[in-house]
PDB file of C-alpha atoms in Angstrom:
ATOM      1  CA  MET C 347       2.110 -16.957 -23.479  1.00 37.00           C
ATOM      2  CA  SER C 348       5.578 -16.807 -21.947  1.00 42.00           C
ATOM      3  CA  GLN C 349       5.876 -17.304 -18.154  1.00 48.00           C
ATOM      4  CA  HIS C 350       8.043 -15.200 -16.147  1.00 47.00           C
ATOM      5  CA  ALA C 351      10.654 -17.415 -14.657  1.00 47.00           C
ATOM      6  CA  GLU C 352      10.328 -16.238 -11.132  1.00 58.00           C
ATOM      7  CA  ASP C 353       7.017 -17.093  -9.606  1.00 65.00           C
ATOM      8  CA  SER C 354       5.438 -16.816  -6.278  1.00 64.00           C
ATOM      9  CA  THR C 355       6.160 -20.458  -5.451  1.00 65.00           C
ATOM     10  CA  ASN C 356       9.915 -20.766  -6.089  1.00 79.00           C
ATOM     11  CA  PHE C 357      10.970 -17.412  -4.947  1.00 90.00           C
ATOM     12  CA  ALA C 358      14.352 -17.458  -3.021  1.00 93.00           C
ATOM     13  CA  THR C 359      13.768 -15.464   0.144  1.00 95.00           C
ATOM     14  CA  ALA C 360      17.258 -13.793   1.435  1.00 96.00           C
ATOM     15  CA  PRO C 361      18.282 -15.987   4.423  1.00 96.00           C
ATOM     16  CA  ASP C 362      19.457 -12.963   6.506  1.00 97.00           C
ATOM     17  CA  ILE C 363      16.457 -10.770   6.635  1.00 98.00           C
ATOM     18  CA  HIS C 364      16.784  -8.340   9.527  1.00 98.00           C
ATOM     19  CA  THR C 365      13.723  -6.900  11.428  1.00 98.00           C
ATOM     20  CA  GLU C 366      13.233  -3.908  13.503  1.00 98.00           C
ATOM     21  CA  GLU C 367      10.136  -2.382  15.370  1.00 98.00           C
ATOM     22  CA  TYR C 368       9.889   1.294  16.029  1.00 98.00           C
ATOM     23  CA  TRP C 369       7.146   3.909  17.612  1.00 98.00           C
ATOM     24  CA  ALA C 370       6.476   7.315  16.350  1.00 98.00           C
ATOM     25  CA  ARG C 371       4.181   9.618  18.315  1.00 98.00           C
ATOM     26  CA  LYS C 372       1.121  11.812  16.858  1.00 98.00           C
ATOM     27  CA  GLY C 373       0.097  13.737  19.976  1.00 97.00           C
ATOM     28  CA  GLU C 374      -1.546  10.891  22.245  1.00 96.00           C
ATOM     29  CA  VAL C 375      -1.303   8.382  19.457  1.00 98.00           C
ATOM     30  CA  ASP C 376       1.503   5.835  19.600  1.00 98.00           C
ATOM     31  CA  LEU C 377       1.994   4.412  15.910  1.00 98.00           C
ATOM     32  CA  TYR C 378       3.702   1.136  15.480  1.00 98.00           C
ATOM     33  CA  LEU C 379       6.584   0.800  12.686  1.00 98.00           C
ATOM     34  CA  PHE C 380       7.809  -2.251  11.195  1.00 98.00           C
ATOM     35  CA  ARG C 381      11.287  -2.487   9.224  1.00 98.00           C
ATOM     36  CA  LYS C 382      12.858  -5.322   7.105  1.00 98.00           C
ATOM     37  CA  PHE C 383      16.083  -5.361   5.297  1.00 98.00           C
ATOM     38  CA  SER C 384      18.800  -7.690   4.203  1.00 98.00           C
ATOM     39  CA  PRO C 385      22.242  -6.721   5.095  1.00 97.00           C
ATOM     40  CA  GLY C 386      23.719  -9.173   2.424  1.00 97.00           C
ATOM     41  CA  ALA C 387      21.492  -8.017  -0.241  1.00 97.00           C
ATOM     42  CA  ARG C 388      20.862  -4.298   0.686  1.00 97.00           C
ATOM     43  CA  ARG C 389      21.815  -1.761  -2.189  1.00 96.00           C
ATOM     44  CA  ALA C 390      22.486   1.721  -1.061  1.00 94.00           C
ATOM     45  CA  GLU C 391      21.498   2.981  -4.657  1.00 95.00           C
ATOM     46  CA  LEU C 392      18.042   1.655  -4.217  1.00 98.00           C
ATOM     47  CA  PRO C 393      15.220   3.844  -2.611  1.00 97.00           C
ATOM     48  CA  VAL C 394      13.669   3.419   0.773  1.00 98.00           C
ATOM     49  CA  VAL C 395      10.252   1.741   0.556  1.00 98.00           C
ATOM     50  CA  PHE C 396       7.374   2.475   2.953  1.00 99.00           C
ATOM     51  CA  LEU C 397       4.091   0.529   2.300  1.00 98.00           C
ATOM     52  CA  VAL C 398       0.616   2.043   3.442  1.00 98.00           C
ATOM     53  CA  HIS C 399      -2.031  -0.329   4.151  1.00 97.00           C
ATOM     54  CA  GLY C 400      -6.042  -0.018   3.503  1.00 95.00           C
ATOM     55  CA  SER C 401      -9.146   0.044   5.197  1.00 93.00           C
ATOM     56  CA  SER C 402      -9.416  -3.753   6.269  1.00 90.00           C
ATOM     57  CA  PHE C 403      -5.973  -5.154   7.531  1.00 91.00           C
ATOM     58  CA  SER C 404      -3.276  -3.785   9.432  1.00 94.00           C
ATOM     59  CA  ALA C 405       0.195  -3.437   8.180  1.00 96.00           C
ATOM     60  CA  ARG C 406       1.912  -6.915   8.666  1.00 95.00           C
ATOM     61  CA  THR C 407      -1.246  -8.830   7.591  1.00 92.00           C
ATOM     62  CA  SER C 408      -1.065  -6.803   4.323  1.00 93.00           C
ATOM     63  CA  TYR C 409       2.524  -7.083   3.649  1.00 96.00           C
ATOM     64  CA  ASP C 410       4.204  -9.365   5.794  1.00 96.00           C
ATOM     65  CA  LEU C 411       1.797 -12.457   5.880  1.00 91.00           C
ATOM     66  CA  GLU C 412       3.052 -16.090   5.914  1.00 88.00           C
ATOM     67  CA  ILE C 413       1.196 -18.816   4.243  1.00 85.00           C
ATOM     68  CA  PRO C 414       3.029 -22.167   4.723  1.00 79.00           C
ATOM     69  CA  GLU C 415       3.208 -24.415   1.839  1.00 80.00           C
ATOM     70  CA  HIS C 416       1.925 -21.856  -0.749  1.00 83.00           C
ATOM     71  CA  GLY C 417       5.257 -19.793  -1.336  1.00 87.00           C
ATOM     72  CA  GLU C 418       6.114 -16.529  -0.498  1.00 92.00           C
ATOM     73  CA  TYR C 419       3.652 -14.017   0.537  1.00 90.00           C
ATOM     74  CA  SER C 420       5.506 -11.126   2.484  1.00 95.00           C
ATOM     75  CA  LEU C 421       6.021  -8.122   0.226  1.00 97.00           C
ATOM     76  CA  MET C 422       8.315  -6.930   2.535  1.00 98.00           C
ATOM     77  CA  ASN C 423      10.621 -10.281   2.163  1.00 97.00           C
ATOM     78  CA  VAL C 424      10.369  -9.894  -1.392  1.00 97.00           C
ATOM     79  CA  LEU C 425      11.734  -6.427  -1.129  1.00 98.00           C
ATOM     80  CA  ALA C 426      14.275  -6.727   1.210  1.00 98.00           C
ATOM     81  CA  THR C 427      15.537  -9.841  -0.851  1.00 98.00           C
ATOM     82  CA  ARG C 428      15.600  -7.414  -3.768  1.00 98.00           C
ATOM     83  CA  GLY C 429      17.928  -5.047  -1.944  1.00 98.00           C
ATOM     84  CA  TYR C 430      15.424  -2.584  -0.653  1.00 98.00           C
ATOM     85  CA  ASP C 431      15.047  -1.187   2.963  1.00 98.00           C
ATOM     86  CA  VAL C 432      11.256  -1.547   3.487  1.00 98.00           C
ATOM     87  CA  TRP C 433       9.102   0.059   5.877  1.00 99.00           C
ATOM     88  CA  THR C 434       5.280  -0.268   6.979  1.00 98.00           C
ATOM     89  CA  MET C 435       3.053   0.974   9.888  1.00 98.00           C
ATOM     90  CA  ASP C 436       0.021   0.320  11.537  1.00 98.00           C
ATOM     91  CA  HIS C 437      -2.515   3.539  11.265  1.00 98.00           C
ATOM     92  CA  GLU C 438      -4.336   4.854  14.092  1.00 98.00           C
ATOM     93  CA  GLY C 439      -6.976   2.315  15.285  1.00 96.00           C
ATOM     94  CA  TYR C 440      -5.136  -0.785  13.454  1.00 96.00           C
ATOM     95  CA  GLY C 441      -2.929  -3.414  14.740  1.00 94.00           C
ATOM     96  CA  LYS C 442      -0.726  -2.553  17.263  1.00 95.00           C
ATOM     97  CA  SER C 443      -1.275   1.401  17.114  1.00 97.00           C
ATOM     98  CA  THR C 444      -3.197   3.201  19.661  1.00 96.00           C
ATOM     99  CA  ARG C 445      -7.025   2.671  19.407  1.00 94.00           C
ATOM    100  CA  THR C 446      -8.734   6.037  19.881  1.00 95.00           C
ATOM    101  CA  ASN C 447     -12.608   7.273  19.463  1.00 95.00           C
ATOM    102  CA  GLY C 448     -11.533   9.097  15.988  1.00 96.00           C
ATOM    103  CA  PHE C 449     -12.764   7.587  12.800  1.00 98.00           C
ATOM    104  CA  SER C 450      -8.952   7.258  11.546  1.00 98.00           C
ATOM    105  CA  ASP C 451      -9.746   8.643   7.971  1.00 98.00           C
ATOM    106  CA  ILE C 452      -7.526   9.331   5.132  1.00 98.00           C
ATOM    107  CA  ASP C 453      -6.529  12.839   6.659  1.00 98.00           C
ATOM    108  CA  ASP C 454      -5.642  11.021   9.803  1.00 98.00           C
ATOM    109  CA  GLY C 455      -3.564   8.725   7.750  1.00 98.00           C
ATOM    110  CA  VAL C 456      -1.737  11.705   6.041  1.00 98.00           C
ATOM    111  CA  ASP C 457      -0.943  12.993   9.672  1.00 98.00           C
ATOM    112  CA  ASP C 458       0.340   9.461  10.677  1.00 98.00           C
ATOM    113  CA  LEU C 459       2.596   9.244   7.747  1.00 98.00           C
ATOM    114  CA  ALA C 460       3.951  12.887   8.801  1.00 98.00           C
ATOM    115  CA  ALA C 461       4.682  11.626  12.195  1.00 98.00           C
ATOM    116  CA  ALA C 462       6.452   8.659  10.949  1.00 98.00           C
ATOM    117  CA  MET C 463       8.702  10.072   8.348  1.00 98.00           C
ATOM    118  CA  PRO C 464      11.123  11.893  10.673  1.00 98.00           C
ATOM    119  CA  LEU C 465      12.030   8.531  12.327  1.00 98.00           C
ATOM    120  CA  VAL C 466      12.316   6.688   8.992  1.00 98.00           C
ATOM    121  CA  PHE C 467      14.454   9.534   7.633  1.00 98.00           C
ATOM    122  CA  GLU C 468      16.855   9.257  10.442  1.00 98.00           C
ATOM    123  CA  ARG C 469      17.184   5.527  10.950  1.00 98.00           C
ATOM    124  CA  ALA C 470      17.290   4.776   7.215  1.00 98.00           C
ATOM    125  CA  GLN C 471      19.575   7.921   6.408  1.00 97.00           C
ATOM    126  CA  CYS C 472      17.417   9.226   3.698  1.00 97.00           C
ATOM    127  CA  LYS C 473      15.485  12.135   2.840  1.00 97.00           C
ATOM    128  CA  ARG C 474      12.839  10.899   0.919  1.00 98.00           C
ATOM    129  CA  VAL C 475      10.664   7.570   0.423  1.00 98.00           C
ATOM    130  CA  SER C 476       9.214   5.441  -2.652  1.00 98.00           C
ATOM    131  CA  LEU C 477       5.567   5.356  -1.174  1.00 98.00           C
ATOM    132  CA  PHE C 478       3.422   2.494  -2.154  1.00 98.00           C
ATOM    133  CA  GLY C 479      -0.374   2.417  -1.031  1.00 97.00           C
ATOM    134  CA  THR C 480      -3.160  -0.026  -1.826  1.00 95.00           C
ATOM    135  CA  SER C 481      -7.014   0.687  -2.043  1.00 94.00           C
ATOM    136  CA  SER C 482      -7.536   3.459   0.837  1.00 96.00           C
ATOM    137  CA  GLY C 483      -3.964   3.249   1.562  1.00 97.00           C
ATOM    138  CA  ALA C 484      -3.437   4.581  -2.147  1.00 97.00           C
ATOM    139  CA  LEU C 485      -5.769   7.489  -1.018  1.00 98.00           C
ATOM    140  CA  ARG C 486      -3.551   7.951   2.104  1.00 98.00           C
ATOM    141  CA  ALA C 487      -0.262   7.742   0.149  1.00 98.00           C
ATOM    142  CA  GLY C 488      -1.382  10.204  -2.757  1.00 98.00           C
ATOM    143  CA  ARG C 489      -2.640  12.644  -0.330  1.00 98.00           C
ATOM    144  CA  PHE C 490       0.662  12.544   1.497  1.00 98.00           C
ATOM    145  CA  ALA C 491       2.532  13.367  -1.804  1.00 98.00           C
ATOM    146  CA  ASN C 492       0.118  15.986  -2.702  1.00 98.00           C
ATOM    147  CA  GLN C 493       0.970  17.883   0.757  1.00 98.00           C
ATOM    148  CA  TYR C 494       4.500  16.541   1.376  1.00 98.00           C
ATOM    149  CA  PRO C 495       5.869  16.397  -2.350  1.00 98.00           C
ATOM    150  CA  GLU C 496       9.319  16.969  -0.843  1.00 98.00           C
ATOM    151  CA  LYS C 497       9.155  13.673   0.982  1.00 98.00           C
ATOM    152  CA  VAL C 498       8.102  11.317  -1.804  1.00 98.00           C
ATOM    153  CA  ALA C 499      10.629  10.043  -4.526  1.00 98.00           C
ATOM    154  CA  GLN C 500       8.409   7.995  -6.144  1.00 98.00           C
ATOM    155  CA  LEU C 501       4.663   7.060  -5.848  1.00 98.00           C
ATOM    156  CA  ILE C 502       2.894   3.746  -6.500  1.00 98.00           C
ATOM    157  CA  LEU C 503      -0.718   3.335  -6.437  1.00 98.00           C
ATOM    158  CA  ALA C 504      -2.821   0.246  -6.377  1.00 95.00           C
ATOM    159  CA  ALA C 505      -6.356  -0.618  -6.268  1.00 92.00           C
ATOM    160  CA  HIS C 506      -6.713   3.202  -6.605  1.00 95.00           C
ATOM    161  CA  VAL C 507     -10.225   5.007  -6.804  1.00 95.00           C
ATOM    162  CA  TRP C 508     -10.128   8.588  -7.771  1.00 97.00           C
ATOM    163  CA  THR C 509     -13.600  10.071  -8.135  1.00 97.00           C
ATOM    164  CA  GLY C 510     -15.427   6.902  -7.497  1.00 94.00           C
ATOM    165  CA  ALA C 511     -17.586   7.206 -10.468  1.00 92.00           C
ATOM    166  CA  GLY C 512     -19.276   4.062 -11.702  1.00 90.00           C
ATOM    167  CA  SER C 513     -17.567   2.040  -9.142  1.00 90.00           C
ATOM    168  CA  PRO C 514     -19.637  -1.116  -8.121  1.00 87.00           C
ATOM    169  CA  THR C 515     -17.944  -1.502  -4.599  1.00 87.00           C
ATOM    170  CA  LEU C 516     -18.594   1.901  -3.498  1.00 92.00           C
ATOM    171  CA  ALA C 517     -22.167   1.865  -4.602  1.00 92.00           C
ATOM    172  CA  ARG C 518     -22.740  -1.106  -2.354  1.00 90.00           C
ATOM    173  CA  ARG C 519     -21.023   0.606   0.590  1.00 91.00           C
ATOM    174  CA  LYS C 520     -23.023   3.855   0.016  1.00 95.00           C
ATOM    175  CA  GLU C 521     -26.253   1.690   0.804  1.00 96.00           C
ATOM    176  CA  ARG C 522     -24.618   1.563   4.314  1.00 95.00           C
ATOM    177  CA  LEU C 523     -23.465   4.814   4.588  1.00 97.00           C
ATOM    178  CA  SER C 524     -25.506   5.949   7.695  1.00 97.00           C
ATOM    179  CA  GLU C 525     -24.001   2.464   9.528  1.00 94.00           C
ATOM    180  CA  TRP C 526     -20.549   3.753   8.881  1.00 93.00           C
ATOM    181  CA  GLN C 527     -21.262   7.219  10.084  1.00 97.00           C
ATOM    182  CA  ALA C 528     -22.832   6.128  13.206  1.00 97.00           C
ATOM    183  CA  THR C 529     -19.912   4.402  14.804  1.00 96.00           C
ATOM    184  CA  ASN C 530     -16.350   5.046  14.509  1.00 97.00           C
ATOM    185  CA  ARG C 531     -15.574   1.197  14.239  1.00 96.00           C
ATOM    186  CA  ARG C 532     -16.952  -1.867  12.400  1.00 91.00           C
ATOM    187  CA  ALA C 533     -16.812  -5.575  13.437  1.00 88.00           C
ATOM    188  CA  ALA C 534     -14.339  -7.517  11.624  1.00 87.00           C
ATOM    189  CA  ASP C 535     -14.858 -11.320  12.074  1.00 85.00           C
ATOM    190  CA  ARG C 536     -13.755 -14.122   9.786  1.00 83.00           C
ATOM    191  CA  ALA C 537     -16.748 -13.877   7.585  1.00 82.00           C
ATOM    192  CA  PHE C 538     -15.794 -10.258   6.947  1.00 82.00           C
ATOM    193  CA  TYR C 539     -12.247 -11.238   6.145  1.00 80.00           C
ATOM    194  CA  ALA C 540     -13.487 -13.973   3.992  1.00 75.00           C
ATOM    195  CA  GLY C 541     -15.495 -11.535   1.919  1.00 74.00           C
ATOM    196  CA  VAL C 542     -12.568  -9.270   1.266  1.00 75.00           C
ATOM    197  CA  PHE C 543     -11.094 -11.939  -0.780  1.00 72.00           C
ATOM    198  CA  SER C 544     -14.105 -12.865  -2.643  1.00 64.00           C
ATOM    199  CA  ARG C 545     -15.906  -9.784  -3.535  1.00 66.00           C
ATOM    200  CA  ASP C 546     -14.530  -9.074  -6.860  1.00 58.00           C
ATOM    201  CA  VAL C 547     -14.154 -12.463  -8.232  1.00 62.00           C
ATOM    202  CA  GLU C 548     -13.656 -16.101  -6.978  1.00 63.00           C
ATOM    203  CA  GLY C 549     -10.419 -18.380  -7.362  1.00 56.00           C
ATOM    204  CA  LEU C 550      -7.815 -15.713  -7.427  1.00 64.00           C
ATOM    205  CA  THR C 551      -6.239 -16.602  -3.914  1.00 72.00           C
ATOM    206  CA  VAL C 552      -5.782 -19.787  -1.984  1.00 73.00           C
ATOM    207  CA  PRO C 553      -8.320 -21.119   0.154  1.00 75.00           C
ATOM    208  CA  ALA C 554      -6.205 -20.883   3.400  1.00 78.00           C
ATOM    209  CA  LEU C 555      -5.576 -17.062   2.877  1.00 79.00           C
ATOM    210  CA  ALA C 556      -8.594 -15.695   4.259  1.00 81.00           C
ATOM    211  CA  GLU C 557      -8.267 -18.009   7.366  1.00 82.00           C
ATOM    212  CA  LEU C 558      -4.596 -16.831   8.145  1.00 85.00           C
ATOM    213  CA  ALA C 559      -5.156 -13.127   7.317  1.00 86.00           C
ATOM    214  CA  ALA C 560      -8.135 -13.659  10.136  1.00 86.00           C
ATOM    215  CA  ASP C 561      -5.741 -15.420  12.507  1.00 87.00           C
ATOM    216  CA  ALA C 562      -3.089 -12.608  11.983  1.00 86.00           C
ATOM    217  CA  GLU C 563      -5.559  -9.939  12.800  1.00 88.00           C
ATOM    218  CA  LEU C 564      -7.277 -11.628  15.695  1.00 84.00           C
ATOM    219  CA  ARG C 565      -3.888 -12.263  17.374  1.00 83.00           C
ATOM    220  CA  ASN C 566      -3.070  -8.605  16.620  1.00 78.00           C
ATOM    221  CA  GLY C 567      -6.102  -7.186  18.648  1.00 71.00           C
ATOM    222  CA  GLY C 568      -8.449  -7.347  15.686  1.00 73.00           C
ATOM    223  CA  GLY C 569     -12.028  -7.909  15.858  1.00 83.00           C
ATOM    224  CA  SER C 570     -12.936  -4.389  14.374  1.00 91.00           C
ATOM    225  CA  VAL C 571     -11.592  -1.817  12.091  1.00 93.00           C
ATOM    226  CA  PRO C 572     -12.109   2.261  12.002  1.00 96.00           C
ATOM    227  CA  ASN C 573     -14.769   3.368   9.493  1.00 97.00           C
ATOM    228  CA  GLY C 574     -13.061   6.400   8.348  1.00 98.00           C
ATOM    229  CA  THR C 575     -11.819   5.305   5.115  1.00 97.00           C
ATOM    230  CA  TYR C 576     -15.274   3.791   4.330  1.00 96.00           C
ATOM    231  CA  VAL C 577     -16.860   7.180   5.063  1.00 97.00           C
ATOM    232  CA  ASP C 578     -14.289   9.334   3.002  1.00 98.00           C
ATOM    233  CA  MET C 579     -14.570   7.015  -0.266  1.00 96.00           C
ATOM    234  CA  CYS C 580     -18.343   7.199   0.092  1.00 96.00           C
ATOM    235  CA  THR C 581     -18.721  11.222   0.630  1.00 97.00           C
ATOM    236  CA  ARG C 582     -15.188  12.851  -0.077  1.00 97.00           C
ATOM    237  CA  LEU C 583     -14.065  11.565  -3.308  1.00 98.00           C
ATOM    238  CA  PRO C 584     -11.813  12.850  -4.955  1.00 98.00           C
ATOM    239  CA  LEU C 585      -8.946  13.116  -2.201  1.00 98.00           C
ATOM    240  CA  VAL C 586      -5.806  13.050  -4.472  1.00 98.00           C
ATOM    241  CA  ASP C 587      -5.145  15.579  -6.995  1.00 98.00           C
ATOM    242  CA  PRO C 588      -3.237  14.259  -9.788  1.00 98.00           C
ATOM    243  CA  GLU C 589      -2.434  17.539 -11.303  1.00 98.00           C
ATOM    244  CA  GLN C 590      -0.203  18.072  -8.106  1.00 98.00           C
ATOM    245  CA  LEU C 591       1.835  15.261  -8.251  1.00 98.00           C
ATOM    246  CA  ARG C 592       5.520  16.017  -9.044  1.00 96.00           C
ATOM    247  CA  CYS C 593       7.372  12.894  -8.642  1.00 97.00           C
ATOM    248  CA  PRO C 594       7.374   9.484 -10.895  1.00 98.00           C
ATOM    249  CA  VAL C 595       3.962   7.746 -10.579  1.00 98.00           C
ATOM    250  CA  MET C 596       3.030   4.193 -11.101  1.00 98.00           C
ATOM    251  CA  ILE C 597      -0.639   2.929 -11.411  1.00 97.00           C
ATOM    252  CA  PHE C 598      -1.166  -0.854 -10.863  1.00 95.00           C
ATOM    253  CA  ARG C 599      -4.635  -2.117 -11.603  1.00 93.00           C
ATOM    254  CA  GLY C 600      -5.784  -5.949 -11.337  1.00 87.00           C
ATOM    255  CA  ASP C 601      -8.385  -6.637 -14.311  1.00 86.00           C
ATOM    256  CA  HIS C 602     -10.860  -7.771 -11.684  1.00 80.00           C
ATOM    257  CA  ASP C 603     -10.532  -4.925  -9.205  1.00 86.00           C
ATOM    258  CA  GLY C 604     -14.122  -3.792  -8.498  1.00 80.00           C
ATOM    259  CA  ILE C 605     -13.275  -0.487  -6.280  1.00 86.00           C
ATOM    260  CA  ALA C 606     -13.161   1.652  -9.535  1.00 83.00           C
ATOM    261  CA  THR C 607     -13.818   1.548 -13.254  1.00 88.00           C
ATOM    262  CA  ASP C 608     -11.064   1.797 -15.885  1.00 91.00           C
ATOM    263  CA  GLU C 609     -12.429   5.059 -17.084  1.00 94.00           C
ATOM    264  CA  ASP C 610     -11.972   6.583 -13.819  1.00 94.00           C
ATOM    265  CA  VAL C 611      -8.438   5.543 -12.898  1.00 95.00           C
ATOM    266  CA  LEU C 612      -7.459   6.584 -16.868  1.00 96.00           C
ATOM    267  CA  ALA C 613      -8.753   9.889 -16.218  1.00 97.00           C
ATOM    268  CA  PHE C 614      -6.791  10.280 -13.327  1.00 98.00           C
ATOM    269  CA  PHE C 615      -3.515   8.925 -14.989  1.00 98.00           C
ATOM    270  CA  ALA C 616      -4.158  11.526 -17.928  1.00 98.00           C
ATOM    271  CA  ARG C 617      -3.994  14.135 -15.653  1.00 98.00           C
ATOM    272  CA  ILE C 618      -0.716  13.662 -14.103  1.00 98.00           C
ATOM    273  CA  PRO C 619       1.030  16.716 -15.613  1.00 97.00           C
ATOM    274  CA  HIS C 620       4.458  14.920 -16.543  1.00 96.00           C
ATOM    275  CA  GLY C 621       5.864  12.181 -18.396  1.00 95.00           C
ATOM    276  CA  ASP C 622       7.239  10.122 -15.624  1.00 97.00           C
ATOM    277  CA  LYS C 623       4.314   7.873 -15.249  1.00 98.00           C
ATOM    278  CA  GLN C 624       3.277   4.469 -15.888  1.00 98.00           C
ATOM    279  CA  PHE C 625      -0.061   2.447 -16.019  1.00 97.00           C
ATOM    280  CA  VAL C 626       0.072  -1.201 -15.425  1.00 95.00           C
ATOM    281  CA  MET C 627      -2.845  -3.686 -15.904  1.00 93.00           C
ATOM    282  CA  CYS C 628      -2.469  -7.151 -15.313  1.00 88.00           C
ATOM    283  CA  SER C 629      -4.691 -10.043 -15.673  1.00 86.00           C
ATOM    284  CA  GLY C 630      -5.516 -12.683 -13.126  1.00 81.00           C
ATOM    285  CA  GLN C 631      -5.579 -10.271 -10.197  1.00 81.00           C
ATOM    286  CA  ALA C 632      -8.403  -8.660  -8.131  1.00 77.00           C
ATOM    287  CA  HIS C 633      -8.498  -5.805  -5.457  1.00 79.00           C
ATOM    288  CA  ASN C 634      -5.891  -7.280  -3.070  1.00 79.00           C
ATOM    289  CA  THR C 635      -2.704  -6.889  -5.244  1.00 83.00           C
ATOM    290  CA  SER C 636      -0.064  -8.111  -3.192  1.00 83.00           C
ATOM    291  CA  LEU C 637      -1.882 -11.258  -1.818  1.00 83.00           C
ATOM    292  CA  GLY C 638      -3.389 -12.912  -4.914  1.00 81.00           C
ATOM    293  CA  LEU C 639      -2.239 -15.785  -6.836  1.00 81.00           C
ATOM    294  CA  ASN C 640      -0.511 -13.901  -9.433  1.00 86.00           C
ATOM    295  CA  ARG C 641       1.099 -11.464  -6.770  1.00 91.00           C
ATOM    296  CA  HIS C 642       4.600 -12.167  -8.522  1.00 91.00           C
ATOM    297  CA  ARG C 643       3.392 -10.155 -11.527  1.00 92.00           C
ATOM    298  CA  PHE C 644       2.784  -7.261  -9.207  1.00 94.00           C
ATOM    299  CA  TRP C 645       6.210  -7.912  -7.739  1.00 95.00           C
ATOM    300  CA  HIS C 646       7.855  -7.669 -11.134  1.00 95.00           C
ATOM    301  CA  ALA C 647       6.111  -4.662 -12.067  1.00 96.00           C
ATOM    302  CA  LEU C 648       6.823  -2.802  -8.744  1.00 97.00           C
ATOM    303  CA  ASP C 649      10.337  -3.811  -8.707  1.00 98.00           C
ATOM    304  CA  ALA C 650      11.024  -2.602 -12.416  1.00 97.00           C
ATOM    305  CA  PHE C 651       9.402   0.727 -11.245  1.00 98.00           C
ATOM    306  CA  LEU C 652      11.309   1.396  -8.399  1.00 98.00           C
ATOM    307  CA  ARG C 653      14.678   0.698 -10.326  1.00 97.00           C
ATOM    308  CA  THR C 654      13.546   3.113 -13.273  1.00 95.00           C
ATOM    309  CA  PRO C 655      16.754   5.214 -13.857  1.00 92.00           C
ATOM    310  CA  ALA C 656      16.563   8.964 -13.540  1.00 87.00           C
ATOM    311  CA  ARG C 657      15.799  10.994 -16.550  1.00 86.00           C
ATOM    312  CA  VAL C 658      19.116  12.184 -18.485  1.00 88.00           C
ATOM    313  CA  ASP C 659      18.749  15.752 -19.700  1.00 85.00           C
ATOM    314  CA  ALA C 660      20.758  15.956 -22.875  1.00 76.00           C
ATOM    315  CA  LEU C 661      21.311  19.606 -22.682  1.00 66.00           C
ATOM    316  CA  GLN C 662      22.512  19.345 -18.995  1.00 61.00           C
ATOM    317  CA  THR C 663      24.616  16.572 -20.199  1.00 55.00           C
ATOM    318  CA  GLN C 664      26.341  18.652 -22.586  1.00 55.00           C
ATOM    319  CA  GLN C 665      26.947  21.658 -20.326  1.00 54.00           C
ATOM    320  CA  GLU C 666      28.327  19.431 -17.594  1.00 53.00           C
TER     321      GLU C 666
END
């Protein structure tokens, strides 16, 4: 099997990556936003990319983690180096954003995104974003695209679950549903973070990853995370309607992802009503798409999709 020339250990990160921090307001909730771009690499024709985190980690642990001596792990650095203006945000109850008595469920996440977009559009001088979400972040992103289609240029869903039918991970979670519903937060200690990276299959992440991710979360006010997404994924699926997706869509799936069955995800893909869609299956990856040993394979698929040229309509071309 041929090997892609650029892997996760020799990736050359741009030396001039610029960072910015912002705050958006959702009622009484302050939402922390983080942005990266490289002035030297930035290409105006490339989309503005917004990354949506999942249930267990805040934004920068998910997408801007540093793991010394193991190559580049920051998806934000990768995208900025390749010319994108890339953003992410801590949802209500995560990271630096306000902690409330709420559950921070999927609908709350959609409201978070709606509150953030005016600021992103103003600062990035755009009218739409290319929206990526993983796990429950995919549910937030997909539901946002359902409700605000005019704000989403492209949609990328990783570790996505549709109905949840046959999901081994969700079956285990449902056994503890009363526990998730009894309180708005659950404890997140080092053992919890280690379990995130080992529950699907062993050996697809570097040993240092769990400890460094836990360090990042605990430095950032971690120790617990909201229960809303767990409750939603056990009781409210489906939350995204594939038949209402109008933008180009890519679904990325690791072959060891235990969150949903292939049949469930492919059925979702089949119901997207247009032809601007891609389904990418990669071996050697589990649920954590951007933090595994083979994350460079995800980078390649994501970058290629983001750069996909717009369709040319032959009849329209002739008329012009």
